[in-house]
Amino acid sequence: MSADNTVGSVSVPLRNLLNSIQCIKDRVRDGESNESDGTFNLSNFWDTLNQAVKAVSQEATKLSLAFSKPPLPSQQDGEKLSESIMKSILTLSTVYYWLPKSQGVSLRRQVRDATVEVLEGVAQLVDVILKSPLQSLSQEQLTSTGGVWSACDQFAQMPRDNKAALLVVLSSQTGVVKDAIEEIEQALSEAQDPFNDVLDDDLEDDNIRGNQDTYWSEKDRQVIGPCQGLMKASAACLRKLTSAVKANGDVSEPQNVAQLDDLADITKDLSPGVDDLALCLYPPMDYSGVENNASKLAAVLKKVLEIIRSSHVCGESELTWVQFLDGAVDHNLQKTKDIIHQDS
């Protein structure tokens, strides 16, 4: 049998494998969990899931090694490899489906995304093997194999319950909000004249410094103050909520698990709100846009604080800062509006 025929015959099981992985990946991404009436053992789920992930990693490694140097696997060996990796993928997807929504939508979403990432990694590896010269180990194949390992390894760091899943969401939101606040502070700390570091000889147009669209007016800077206050209130809310969840978060009761999901969903609106407000503060400043985005962020913040207040994570000590931030939101929004409309 010629080399070309061998390549062709071993490609068939690989192509079938790739199609099957794509179908399973789509089902995992869009499918619903198997909600059971019986008692769900979360610890047992994680033990089984980690074993399934380890098996996928090992099978992907075997597949990559088989196609890393000549001779090529026979069609029969190719079929065995494909069947073996397919079995591990089916096991992984089946175990994922065990996780019911009652354990938390946030947790399930993060497990789903991680599972999909593993399936995408294996699919990419199979695709690379099909497209690469099968006599040599390409850099792309090495990278794809490493991608599968990396996707599998992240399961070790995953949140184990819905409380931990919410903390992951809050950490992500906190980072984005902090970055937006720091960028505005950095821009404000720079000189008002954006061309102060350019030599006069380099300026061909004497009127370039007269372009008010390139830097803030005094009124612009006054408007930015309370807008920063809203952004900092968002950061403080996320920081305080994180501490409250760590101290009081509970996953033993279904209603508490659901409250943690509500907090995850509403706090996800904070970072886009802060980003939108921050972006419209740059010159040339459109006051109507600033007022609109400040109002939107204030509304989200008020909603977040309302949900915190009615949740089990809010004890007596938390109520103090919830009320303080609620007042701070009202104060900064009103101040923003007053400055914008003071000359109109």
mmCIF file of C-alpha atoms in Angstrom:
data_model
loop_
_atom_site.group_PDB
_atom_site.id
_atom_site.type_symbol
_atom_site.label_atom_id
_atom_site.label_comp_id
_atom_site.label_asym_id
_atom_site.label_seq_id
_atom_site.Cartn_x
_atom_site.Cartn_y
_atom_site.Cartn_z
ATOM 1 C CA MET A 1 0.000 0.000 0.000
ATOM 2 C CA SER A 2 1.376 3.449 -0.946
ATOM 3 C CA ALA A 3 2.011 6.163 1.606
ATOM 4 C CA ASP A 4 -0.789 8.260 0.109
ATOM 5 C CA ASN A 5 -3.266 5.425 0.523
ATOM 6 C CA THR A 6 -2.156 4.942 4.120
ATOM 7 C CA VAL A 7 -2.680 8.652 4.822
ATOM 8 C CA GLY A 8 -6.087 8.501 3.202
ATOM 9 C CA SER A 9 -7.248 5.440 5.105
ATOM 10 C CA VAL A 10 -6.105 6.701 8.519
ATOM 11 C CA SER A 11 -7.767 10.068 7.832
ATOM 12 C CA VAL A 12 -11.238 8.524 7.689
ATOM 13 C CA PRO A 13 -11.538 7.648 11.401
ATOM 14 C CA LEU A 14 -9.968 11.007 12.291
ATOM 15 C CA ARG A 15 -12.511 12.917 10.206
ATOM 16 C CA ASN A 16 -15.346 10.943 11.773
ATOM 17 C CA LEU A 17 -13.877 11.674 15.214
ATOM 18 C CA LEU A 18 -13.657 15.400 14.457
ATOM 19 C CA ASN A 19 -17.296 15.533 13.329
ATOM 20 C CA SER A 20 -18.432 13.670 16.441
ATOM 21 C CA ILE A 21 -16.482 15.987 18.770
ATOM 22 C CA GLN A 22 -18.026 19.035 17.097
ATOM 23 C CA CYS A 23 -21.535 17.620 17.612
ATOM 24 C CA ILE A 24 -20.876 16.822 21.292
ATOM 25 C CA LYS A 25 -19.362 20.261 21.851
ATOM 26 C CA ASP A 26 -22.467 21.964 20.421
ATOM 27 C CA ARG A 27 -24.732 19.857 22.630
ATOM 28 C CA VAL A 28 -22.709 20.640 25.762
ATOM 29 C CA ARG A 29 -22.739 24.358 24.956
ATOM 30 C CA ASP A 30 -26.511 24.518 24.398
ATOM 31 C CA GLY A 31 -27.901 21.564 26.338
ATOM 32 C CA GLU A 32 -29.674 21.415 29.679
ATOM 33 C CA SER A 33 -28.551 19.454 32.728
ATOM 34 C CA ASN A 34 -30.230 16.276 33.912
ATOM 35 C CA GLU A 35 -32.184 17.580 36.892
ATOM 36 C CA SER A 36 -32.662 14.677 39.293
ATOM 37 C CA ASP A 37 -34.961 14.254 42.245
ATOM 38 C CA GLY A 38 -32.372 12.322 44.216
ATOM 39 C CA THR A 39 -29.664 13.701 46.457
ATOM 40 C CA PHE A 40 -26.768 15.086 44.444
ATOM 41 C CA ASN A 41 -23.257 14.469 45.777
ATOM 42 C CA LEU A 42 -21.122 17.428 44.683
ATOM 43 C CA SER A 43 -17.895 15.913 46.024
ATOM 44 C CA ASN A 44 -18.457 12.694 44.081
ATOM 45 C CA PHE A 45 -19.233 14.735 40.969
ATOM 46 C CA TRP A 46 -15.885 16.539 41.162
ATOM 47 C CA ASP A 47 -13.939 13.314 41.735
ATOM 48 C CA THR A 48 -15.565 11.702 38.704
ATOM 49 C CA LEU A 49 -15.242 14.803 36.533
ATOM 50 C CA ASN A 50 -11.536 15.174 37.316
ATOM 51 C CA GLN A 51 -10.960 11.522 36.394
ATOM 52 C CA ALA A 52 -12.822 12.074 33.113
ATOM 53 C CA VAL A 53 -10.756 15.181 32.327
ATOM 54 C CA LYS A 54 -7.523 13.305 33.094
ATOM 55 C CA ALA A 55 -8.588 10.500 30.734
ATOM 56 C CA VAL A 56 -9.227 12.986 27.885
ATOM 57 C CA SER A 57 -5.790 14.536 28.444
ATOM 58 C CA GLN A 58 -4.108 11.130 28.335
ATOM 59 C CA GLU A 59 -5.980 10.015 25.212
ATOM 60 C CA ALA A 60 -5.176 13.273 23.419
ATOM 61 C CA THR A 61 -1.498 12.757 24.273
ATOM 62 C CA LYS A 62 -1.609 9.197 22.878
ATOM 63 C CA LEU A 63 -3.189 10.461 19.670
ATOM 64 C CA SER A 64 -0.609 13.199 19.246
ATOM 65 C CA LEU A 65 2.296 10.827 19.887
ATOM 66 C CA ALA A 66 0.932 8.290 17.382
ATOM 67 C CA PHE A 67 1.112 10.935 14.650
ATOM 68 C CA SER A 68 4.385 12.529 15.744
ATOM 69 C CA LYS A 69 6.774 10.318 13.752
ATOM 70 C CA PRO A 70 6.737 7.545 11.144
ATOM 71 C CA PRO A 71 5.495 4.957 10.675
ATOM 72 C CA LEU A 72 1.923 6.181 10.500
ATOM 73 C CA PRO A 73 -0.713 4.219 12.403
ATOM 74 C CA SER A 74 -2.589 1.700 10.294
ATOM 75 C CA GLN A 75 -6.253 2.280 9.595
ATOM 76 C CA GLN A 76 -7.066 -0.280 12.285
ATOM 77 C CA ASP A 77 -4.830 1.487 14.827
ATOM 78 C CA GLY A 78 -6.294 4.834 13.778
ATOM 79 C CA GLU A 79 -9.772 3.501 14.445
ATOM 80 C CA LYS A 80 -8.730 2.198 17.869
ATOM 81 C CA LEU A 81 -7.179 5.567 18.785
ATOM 82 C CA SER A 82 -10.290 7.414 17.600
ATOM 83 C CA GLU A 83 -12.620 5.081 19.499
ATOM 84 C CA SER A 84 -10.565 5.437 22.654
ATOM 85 C CA ILE A 85 -10.502 9.225 22.604
ATOM 86 C CA MET A 86 -14.195 9.294 21.666
ATOM 87 C CA LYS A 87 -15.023 7.165 24.696
ATOM 88 C CA SER A 88 -13.181 9.578 27.003
ATOM 89 C CA ILE A 89 -14.985 12.576 25.472
ATOM 90 C CA LEU A 90 -18.395 10.936 25.829
ATOM 91 C CA THR A 91 -17.600 10.184 29.468
ATOM 92 C CA LEU A 92 -16.571 13.800 30.113
ATOM 93 C CA SER A 93 -19.720 15.221 28.525
ATOM 94 C CA THR A 94 -21.923 12.716 30.375
ATOM 95 C CA VAL A 95 -20.394 13.593 33.746
ATOM 96 C CA TYR A 96 -20.844 17.317 33.003
ATOM 97 C CA TYR A 97 -24.561 16.684 32.432
ATOM 98 C CA TRP A 98 -24.824 15.257 35.947
ATOM 99 C CA LEU A 99 -24.404 18.730 37.427
ATOM 100 C CA PRO A 100 -27.912 20.085 38.068
ATOM 101 C CA LYS A 101 -28.897 23.755 37.966
ATOM 102 C CA SER A 102 -29.931 23.450 41.609
ATOM 103 C CA GLN A 103 -26.212 23.483 42.463
ATOM 104 C CA GLY A 104 -26.029 26.954 40.945
ATOM 105 C CA VAL A 105 -26.271 28.392 37.460
ATOM 106 C CA SER A 106 -22.998 30.286 37.921
ATOM 107 C CA LEU A 107 -21.139 27.107 38.859
ATOM 108 C CA ARG A 108 -22.676 25.141 36.016
ATOM 109 C CA ARG A 109 -21.864 27.894 33.513
ATOM 110 C CA GLN A 110 -18.188 27.868 34.505
ATOM 111 C CA VAL A 111 -17.984 24.052 34.362
ATOM 112 C CA ARG A 112 -19.717 24.119 30.982
ATOM 113 C CA ASP A 113 -17.302 26.704 29.561
ATOM 114 C CA ALA A 114 -14.306 24.719 30.809
ATOM 115 C CA THR A 115 -15.712 21.484 29.330
ATOM 116 C CA VAL A 116 -16.326 23.183 25.983
ATOM 117 C CA GLU A 117 -12.756 24.495 26.038
ATOM 118 C CA VAL A 118 -11.424 20.931 26.424
ATOM 119 C CA LEU A 119 -13.597 19.706 23.550
ATOM 120 C CA GLU A 120 -12.495 22.625 21.366
ATOM 121 C CA GLY A 121 -8.873 21.828 22.205
ATOM 122 C CA VAL A 122 -9.196 18.170 21.192
ATOM 123 C CA ALA A 123 -11.071 19.127 18.019
ATOM 124 C CA GLN A 124 -8.292 21.549 17.091
ATOM 125 C CA LEU A 125 -5.657 18.876 17.715
ATOM 126 C CA VAL A 126 -7.444 16.377 15.457
ATOM 127 C CA ASP A 127 -7.866 19.069 12.798
ATOM 128 C CA VAL A 128 -4.149 19.947 12.937
ATOM 129 C CA ILE A 129 -3.163 16.272 12.610
ATOM 130 C CA LEU A 130 -5.418 15.943 9.559
ATOM 131 C CA LYS A 131 -3.943 19.045 7.909
ATOM 132 C CA SER A 132 -0.276 18.553 8.845
ATOM 133 C CA PRO A 133 2.275 16.359 7.072
ATOM 134 C CA LEU A 134 1.768 13.137 8.996
ATOM 135 C CA GLN A 135 5.429 12.158 8.918
ATOM 136 C CA SER A 136 6.620 14.887 11.271
ATOM 137 C CA LEU A 137 5.638 16.573 14.525
ATOM 138 C CA SER A 138 4.750 20.162 13.597
ATOM 139 C CA GLN A 139 4.963 23.148 15.903
ATOM 140 C CA GLU A 140 1.228 23.588 15.430
ATOM 141 C CA GLN A 141 0.617 20.034 16.635
ATOM 142 C CA LEU A 142 2.802 20.630 19.695
ATOM 143 C CA THR A 143 0.895 23.845 20.430
ATOM 144 C CA SER A 144 -2.484 22.124 20.020
ATOM 145 C CA THR A 145 -1.464 19.271 22.314
ATOM 146 C CA GLY A 146 -0.339 21.816 24.901
ATOM 147 C CA GLY A 147 -3.690 23.575 24.464
ATOM 148 C CA VAL A 148 -5.552 20.395 25.439
ATOM 149 C CA TRP A 149 -3.312 19.948 28.501
ATOM 150 C CA SER A 150 -3.883 23.572 29.532
ATOM 151 C CA ALA A 151 -7.667 23.278 29.129
ATOM 152 C CA CYS A 152 -7.662 20.099 31.221
ATOM 153 C CA ASP A 153 -5.354 21.536 33.879
ATOM 154 C CA GLN A 154 -7.688 24.451 34.618
ATOM 155 C CA PHE A 155 -10.200 22.054 36.204
ATOM 156 C CA ALA A 156 -7.900 21.782 39.231
ATOM 157 C CA GLN A 157 -8.404 25.506 39.938
ATOM 158 C CA MET A 158 -12.133 25.629 39.240
ATOM 159 C CA PRO A 159 -14.674 26.764 41.864
ATOM 160 C CA ARG A 160 -16.129 23.759 43.651
ATOM 161 C CA ASP A 161 -19.513 25.273 44.566
ATOM 162 C CA ASN A 162 -21.720 28.238 43.695
ATOM 163 C CA LYS A 163 -20.232 30.449 46.414
ATOM 164 C CA ALA A 164 -16.762 29.996 44.894
ATOM 165 C CA ALA A 165 -18.240 30.511 41.400
ATOM 166 C CA LEU A 166 -19.689 33.883 42.455
ATOM 167 C CA LEU A 167 -16.296 34.902 43.884
ATOM 168 C CA VAL A 168 -14.742 34.191 40.469
ATOM 169 C CA VAL A 169 -17.300 36.504 38.839
ATOM 170 C CA LEU A 170 -16.702 39.235 41.428
ATOM 171 C CA SER A 171 -12.927 39.004 41.015
ATOM 172 C CA SER A 172 -13.245 39.412 37.249
ATOM 173 C CA GLN A 173 -15.583 42.406 37.614
ATOM 174 C CA THR A 174 -13.342 44.023 40.227
ATOM 175 C CA GLY A 175 -10.325 43.838 37.907
ATOM 176 C CA VAL A 176 -12.122 45.533 35.001
ATOM 177 C CA VAL A 177 -13.578 48.289 37.191
ATOM 178 C CA LYS A 178 -10.202 48.934 38.837
ATOM 179 C CA ASP A 179 -8.534 49.260 35.412
ATOM 180 C CA ALA A 180 -11.140 51.777 34.198
ATOM 181 C CA ILE A 181 -10.703 53.914 37.338
ATOM 182 C CA GLU A 182 -6.906 53.860 37.043
ATOM 183 C CA GLU A 183 -6.995 54.842 33.364
ATOM 184 C CA ILE A 184 -9.109 57.920 34.071
ATOM 185 C CA GLU A 185 -6.869 58.892 37.002
ATOM 186 C CA GLN A 186 -3.807 58.497 34.810
ATOM 187 C CA ALA A 187 -5.317 60.661 32.069
ATOM 188 C CA LEU A 188 -6.285 63.354 34.594
ATOM 189 C CA SER A 189 -2.813 63.420 36.123
ATOM 190 C CA GLU A 190 -1.256 64.297 32.785
ATOM 191 C CA ALA A 191 -0.884 67.947 31.820
ATOM 192 C CA GLN A 192 -3.990 69.680 30.443
ATOM 193 C CA ASP A 193 -2.185 70.490 27.219
ATOM 194 C CA PRO A 194 -1.679 67.205 25.345
ATOM 195 C CA PHE A 195 1.082 68.757 23.223
ATOM 196 C CA ASN A 196 3.271 69.937 26.101
ATOM 197 C CA ASP A 197 5.849 67.230 25.376
ATOM 198 C CA VAL A 198 6.161 68.185 21.693
ATOM 199 C CA LEU A 199 8.834 70.686 20.694
ATOM 200 C CA ASP A 200 7.469 73.935 19.293
ATOM 201 C CA ASP A 201 9.597 73.411 16.177
ATOM 202 C CA ASP A 202 7.646 70.223 15.446
ATOM 203 C CA LEU A 203 4.316 72.053 15.344
ATOM 204 C CA GLU A 204 3.545 73.157 11.811
ATOM 205 C CA ASP A 205 0.139 74.568 12.726
ATOM 206 C CA ASP A 206 0.240 77.375 15.284
ATOM 207 C CA ASN A 207 -3.432 76.821 16.020
ATOM 208 C CA ILE A 208 -3.066 73.183 17.017
ATOM 209 C CA ARG A 209 -3.016 74.150 20.699
ATOM 210 C CA GLY A 210 -6.334 75.859 20.241
ATOM 211 C CA ASN A 211 -8.151 72.600 19.540
ATOM 212 C CA GLN A 212 -10.368 72.211 22.606
ATOM 213 C CA ASP A 213 -11.418 68.713 21.436
ATOM 214 C CA THR A 214 -8.106 67.272 22.562
ATOM 215 C CA TYR A 215 -8.239 68.101 26.277
ATOM 216 C CA TRP A 216 -10.636 68.829 29.117
ATOM 217 C CA SER A 217 -12.133 72.202 29.977
ATOM 218 C CA GLU A 218 -12.492 73.238 33.602
ATOM 219 C CA LYS A 219 -16.169 72.291 33.559
ATOM 220 C CA ASP A 220 -15.282 68.885 32.060
ATOM 221 C CA ARG A 221 -12.985 68.235 34.999
ATOM 222 C CA GLN A 222 -15.711 69.249 37.448
ATOM 223 C CA VAL A 223 -18.095 66.778 35.814
ATOM 224 C CA ILE A 224 -15.510 63.997 36.017
ATOM 225 C CA GLY A 225 -15.268 64.296 39.829
ATOM 226 C CA PRO A 226 -18.695 62.872 40.762
ATOM 227 C CA CYS A 227 -18.506 60.425 37.851
ATOM 228 C CA GLN A 228 -15.336 59.080 39.421
ATOM 229 C CA GLY A 229 -17.337 58.897 42.640
ATOM 230 C CA LEU A 230 -19.847 56.576 40.938
ATOM 231 C CA MET A 231 -17.037 54.429 39.553
ATOM 232 C CA LYS A 232 -15.338 54.212 42.936
ATOM 233 C CA ALA A 233 -18.670 53.331 44.565
ATOM 234 C CA SER A 234 -18.873 50.423 42.081
ATOM 235 C CA ALA A 235 -15.394 49.261 43.072
ATOM 236 C CA ALA A 236 -16.204 49.581 46.776
ATOM 237 C CA CYS A 237 -19.456 47.651 46.295
ATOM 238 C CA LEU A 238 -17.643 44.773 44.595
ATOM 239 C CA ARG A 239 -14.914 44.760 47.251
ATOM 240 C CA LYS A 240 -17.377 44.796 50.148
ATOM 241 C CA LEU A 241 -19.636 42.213 48.512
ATOM 242 C CA THR A 242 -16.663 39.887 48.014
ATOM 243 C CA SER A 243 -15.924 40.047 51.756
ATOM 244 C CA ALA A 244 -19.600 39.496 52.599
ATOM 245 C CA VAL A 245 -19.837 36.435 50.314
ATOM 246 C CA LYS A 246 -16.663 34.973 51.816
ATOM 247 C CA ALA A 247 -18.012 35.481 55.335
ATOM 248 C CA ASN A 248 -21.720 34.704 54.898
ATOM 249 C CA GLY A 249 -22.179 32.915 51.564
ATOM 250 C CA ASP A 250 -24.119 29.657 51.943
ATOM 251 C CA VAL A 251 -24.847 26.855 49.481
ATOM 252 C CA SER A 252 -26.687 24.463 51.789
ATOM 253 C CA GLU A 253 -30.138 25.821 50.944
ATOM 254 C CA PRO A 254 -31.609 26.085 47.410
ATOM 255 C CA GLN A 255 -32.849 29.654 47.965
ATOM 256 C CA ASN A 256 -29.377 30.746 49.056
ATOM 257 C CA VAL A 257 -27.779 29.148 45.993
ATOM 258 C CA ALA A 258 -30.314 31.037 43.844
ATOM 259 C CA GLN A 259 -29.494 34.324 45.617
ATOM 260 C CA LEU A 260 -25.801 33.857 44.806
ATOM 261 C CA ASP A 261 -26.798 33.420 41.137
ATOM 262 C CA ASP A 262 -28.835 36.639 41.290
ATOM 263 C CA LEU A 263 -25.803 38.468 42.676
ATOM 264 C CA ALA A 264 -23.582 37.042 39.918
ATOM 265 C CA ASP A 265 -26.029 38.103 37.198
ATOM 266 C CA ILE A 266 -26.558 41.681 38.430
ATOM 267 C CA THR A 267 -22.889 42.405 39.244
ATOM 268 C CA LYS A 268 -21.927 41.413 35.679
ATOM 269 C CA ASP A 269 -23.606 44.658 34.575
ATOM 270 C CA LEU A 270 -21.274 46.793 36.714
ATOM 271 C CA SER A 271 -18.060 46.621 34.674
ATOM 272 C CA PRO A 272 -19.750 47.437 31.318
ATOM 273 C CA GLY A 273 -21.521 50.346 33.047
ATOM 274 C CA VAL A 274 -18.247 51.663 34.474
ATOM 275 C CA ASP A 275 -16.511 51.213 31.101
ATOM 276 C CA ASP A 276 -19.256 53.081 29.231
ATOM 277 C CA LEU A 277 -19.125 55.977 31.694
ATOM 278 C CA ALA A 278 -15.312 56.107 31.616
ATOM 279 C CA LEU A 279 -15.195 56.151 27.801
ATOM 280 C CA CYS A 280 -17.590 59.087 27.465
ATOM 281 C CA LEU A 281 -15.511 61.180 29.889
ATOM 282 C CA TYR A 282 -12.663 61.567 27.390
ATOM 283 C CA PRO A 283 -12.575 64.776 25.349
ATOM 284 C CA PRO A 284 -14.468 66.032 23.484
ATOM 285 C CA MET A 285 -17.007 65.477 26.260
ATOM 286 C CA ASP A 286 -20.662 65.072 25.322
ATOM 287 C CA TYR A 287 -22.583 66.094 28.450
ATOM 288 C CA SER A 288 -25.821 64.369 27.454
ATOM 289 C CA GLY A 289 -23.872 61.119 26.926
ATOM 290 C CA VAL A 290 -22.157 61.536 30.308
ATOM 291 C CA GLU A 291 -25.473 62.159 32.079
ATOM 292 C CA ASN A 292 -27.069 59.161 30.345
ATOM 293 C CA ASN A 293 -24.234 56.772 31.229
ATOM 294 C CA ALA A 294 -23.943 58.101 34.781
ATOM 295 C CA SER A 295 -27.690 57.503 35.248
ATOM 296 C CA LYS A 296 -27.406 53.978 33.840
ATOM 297 C CA LEU A 297 -24.487 53.070 36.120
ATOM 298 C CA ALA A 298 -26.281 54.562 39.137
ATOM 299 C CA ALA A 299 -29.384 52.491 38.324
ATOM 300 C CA VAL A 300 -27.326 49.276 38.112
ATOM 301 C CA LEU A 301 -25.527 50.088 41.366
ATOM 302 C CA LYS A 302 -28.819 50.763 43.155
ATOM 303 C CA LYS A 303 -30.149 47.430 41.885
ATOM 304 C CA VAL A 304 -27.010 45.593 43.027
ATOM 305 C CA LEU A 305 -27.294 47.143 46.501
ATOM 306 C CA GLU A 306 -31.000 46.264 46.659
ATOM 307 C CA ILE A 307 -30.291 42.603 45.824
ATOM 308 C CA ILE A 308 -27.428 42.491 48.340
ATOM 309 C CA ARG A 309 -29.697 43.957 51.023
ATOM 310 C CA SER A 310 -32.353 41.269 50.488
ATOM 311 C CA SER A 311 -29.879 38.371 50.297
ATOM 312 C CA HIS A 312 -28.510 36.088 53.018
ATOM 313 C CA VAL A 313 -24.989 37.538 52.620
ATOM 314 C CA CYS A 314 -26.169 40.839 54.123
ATOM 315 C CA GLY A 315 -25.948 40.814 57.911
ATOM 316 C CA GLU A 316 -26.090 43.728 60.347
ATOM 317 C CA SER A 317 -22.510 44.826 59.658
ATOM 318 C CA GLU A 318 -23.060 44.686 55.870
ATOM 319 C CA LEU A 319 -26.211 46.805 56.097
ATOM 320 C CA THR A 320 -24.104 49.803 57.180
ATOM 321 C CA TRP A 321 -22.002 49.962 54.020
ATOM 322 C CA VAL A 322 -24.953 49.064 51.777
ATOM 323 C CA GLN A 323 -26.824 52.118 53.084
ATOM 324 C CA PHE A 324 -23.717 54.318 52.874
ATOM 325 C CA LEU A 325 -23.053 53.364 49.230
ATOM 326 C CA ASP A 326 -26.712 53.809 48.361
ATOM 327 C CA GLY A 327 -26.491 57.389 49.588
ATOM 328 C CA ALA A 328 -23.173 57.933 47.799
ATOM 329 C CA VAL A 329 -24.727 56.842 44.485
ATOM 330 C CA ASP A 330 -27.594 59.347 44.855
ATOM 331 C CA HIS A 331 -25.193 62.135 45.877
ATOM 332 C CA ASN A 332 -22.741 61.620 42.996
ATOM 333 C CA LEU A 333 -25.450 61.266 40.355
ATOM 334 C CA GLN A 334 -27.201 64.445 41.509
ATOM 335 C CA LYS A 335 -23.887 66.323 41.621
ATOM 336 C CA THR A 336 -23.069 65.169 38.075
ATOM 337 C CA LYS A 337 -26.435 66.457 36.815
ATOM 338 C CA ASP A 338 -26.098 69.762 38.707
ATOM 339 C CA ILE A 339 -22.684 70.547 37.204
ATOM 340 C CA ILE A 340 -23.793 69.591 33.681
ATOM 341 C CA HIS A 341 -26.872 71.836 33.845
ATOM 342 C CA GLN A 342 -25.470 74.731 35.900
ATOM 343 C CA ASP A 343 -24.988 77.013 32.861
ATOM 344 C CA SER A 344 -28.056 75.958 30.950
#
